[in-house]
Short mmCIF file of C-alpha atoms in Angstrom, two decimals:
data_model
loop_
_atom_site.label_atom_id
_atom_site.label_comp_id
_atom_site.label_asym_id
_atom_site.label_seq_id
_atom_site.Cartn_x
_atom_site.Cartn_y
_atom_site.Cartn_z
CA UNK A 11 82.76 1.77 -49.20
CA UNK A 12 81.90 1.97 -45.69
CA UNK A 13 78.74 3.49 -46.42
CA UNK A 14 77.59 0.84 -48.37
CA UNK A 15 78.35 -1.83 -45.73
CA UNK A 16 76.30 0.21 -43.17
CA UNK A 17 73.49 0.02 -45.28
CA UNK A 18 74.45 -3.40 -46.34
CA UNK A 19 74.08 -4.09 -42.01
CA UNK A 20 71.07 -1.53 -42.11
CA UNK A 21 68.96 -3.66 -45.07
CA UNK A 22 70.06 -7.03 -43.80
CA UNK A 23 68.59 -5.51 -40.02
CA UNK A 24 65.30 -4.58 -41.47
CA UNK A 25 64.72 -7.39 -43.23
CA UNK A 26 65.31 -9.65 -40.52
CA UNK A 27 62.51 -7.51 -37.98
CA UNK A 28 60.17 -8.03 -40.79
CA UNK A 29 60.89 -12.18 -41.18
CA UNK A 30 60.51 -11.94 -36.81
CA UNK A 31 57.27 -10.07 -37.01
CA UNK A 32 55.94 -13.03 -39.95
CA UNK A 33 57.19 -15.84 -37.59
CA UNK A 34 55.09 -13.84 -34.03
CA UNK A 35 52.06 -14.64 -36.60
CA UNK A 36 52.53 -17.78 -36.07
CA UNK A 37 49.84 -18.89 -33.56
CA UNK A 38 51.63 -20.14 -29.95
CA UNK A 39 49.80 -23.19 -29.74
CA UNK A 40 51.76 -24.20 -34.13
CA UNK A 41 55.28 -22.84 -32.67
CA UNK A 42 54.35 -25.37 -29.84
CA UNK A 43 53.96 -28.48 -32.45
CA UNK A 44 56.80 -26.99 -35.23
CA UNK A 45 59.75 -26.36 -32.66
CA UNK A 46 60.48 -29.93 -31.47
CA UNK A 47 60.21 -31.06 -35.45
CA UNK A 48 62.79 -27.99 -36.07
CA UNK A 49 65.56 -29.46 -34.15
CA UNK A 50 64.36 -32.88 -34.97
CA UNK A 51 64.98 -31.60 -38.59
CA UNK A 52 68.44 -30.71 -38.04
CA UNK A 53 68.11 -27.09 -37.29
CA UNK A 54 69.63 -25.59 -34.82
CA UNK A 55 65.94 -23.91 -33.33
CA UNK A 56 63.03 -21.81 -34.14
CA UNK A 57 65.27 -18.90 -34.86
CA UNK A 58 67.36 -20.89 -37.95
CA UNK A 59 65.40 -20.16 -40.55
CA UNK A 60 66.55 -20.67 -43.71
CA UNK A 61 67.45 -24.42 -42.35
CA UNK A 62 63.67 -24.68 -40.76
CA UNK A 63 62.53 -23.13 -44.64
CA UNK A 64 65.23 -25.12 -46.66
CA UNK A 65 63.78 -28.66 -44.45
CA UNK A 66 60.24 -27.49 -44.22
CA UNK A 67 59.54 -30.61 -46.59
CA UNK A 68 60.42 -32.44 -43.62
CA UNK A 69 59.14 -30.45 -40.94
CA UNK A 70 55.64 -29.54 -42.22
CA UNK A 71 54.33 -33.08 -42.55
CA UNK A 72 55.15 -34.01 -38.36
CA UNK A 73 53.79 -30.74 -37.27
CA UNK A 74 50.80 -30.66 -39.33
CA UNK A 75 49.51 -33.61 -37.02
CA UNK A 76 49.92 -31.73 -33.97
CA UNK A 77 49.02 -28.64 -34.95
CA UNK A 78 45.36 -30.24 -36.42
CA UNK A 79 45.28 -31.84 -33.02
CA UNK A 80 45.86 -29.66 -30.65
CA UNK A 81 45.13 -26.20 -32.17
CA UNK A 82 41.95 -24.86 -32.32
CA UNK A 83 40.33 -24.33 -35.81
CA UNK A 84 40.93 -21.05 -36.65
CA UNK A 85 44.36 -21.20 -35.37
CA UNK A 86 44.74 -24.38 -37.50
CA UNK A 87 43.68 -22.60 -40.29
CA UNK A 88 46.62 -19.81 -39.60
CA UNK A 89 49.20 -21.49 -39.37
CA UNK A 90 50.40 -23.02 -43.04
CA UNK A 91 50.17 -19.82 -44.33
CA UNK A 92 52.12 -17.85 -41.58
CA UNK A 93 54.87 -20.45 -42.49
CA UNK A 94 54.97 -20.20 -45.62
CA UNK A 95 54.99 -16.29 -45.24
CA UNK A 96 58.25 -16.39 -42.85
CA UNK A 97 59.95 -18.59 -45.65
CA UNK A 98 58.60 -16.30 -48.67
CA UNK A 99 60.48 -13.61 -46.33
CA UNK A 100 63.66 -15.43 -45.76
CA UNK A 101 63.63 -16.14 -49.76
CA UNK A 102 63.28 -19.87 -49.52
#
């Protein structure tokens, strides 16, 4: 039994490095216009997120204005997908 719960710990570990590593794809200048919408949102920050997934219905549409503002194109470009990455990882 205790074996499984380490690897229980071990999988749940992994998988979290992996859904950090998708959000860090996230170009700066979109995790500049997406955190103030986060807690905005409800959640409790950029780290929360199966709330920031489970509201990103609410979150996507505020950002999106920024982020085509104040990003350059290809980071523009970047960004949607990256997000919807980190929420494919987080299974929402």
């Amino acid at each position: 039994m205790k074996f499984l719960t380490i690897l229980a710990v071990l999988i749940t570990a992994a998988a979290a490095q992996d859904c950090a590593a998708k959000v860090a794809a996230i170009p700066a200048c979109g995790r500049t216009c997406i955190d103030p919408e986060i807690t905005a949102a409800g959640c409790t920050g950029p780290t929360d997120l199966k709330c920031i997934c489970a509201k990103r219905s609410a979150i996507e549409p505020k950002a999106a204005a920024c982020v085509v503002k104040g990003c350059p194109a290809a980071d523009t470009l970047k960004v949607q997908p990256a997000v919807a990455d980190v929420c494919a990882c987080v299974g929402a």
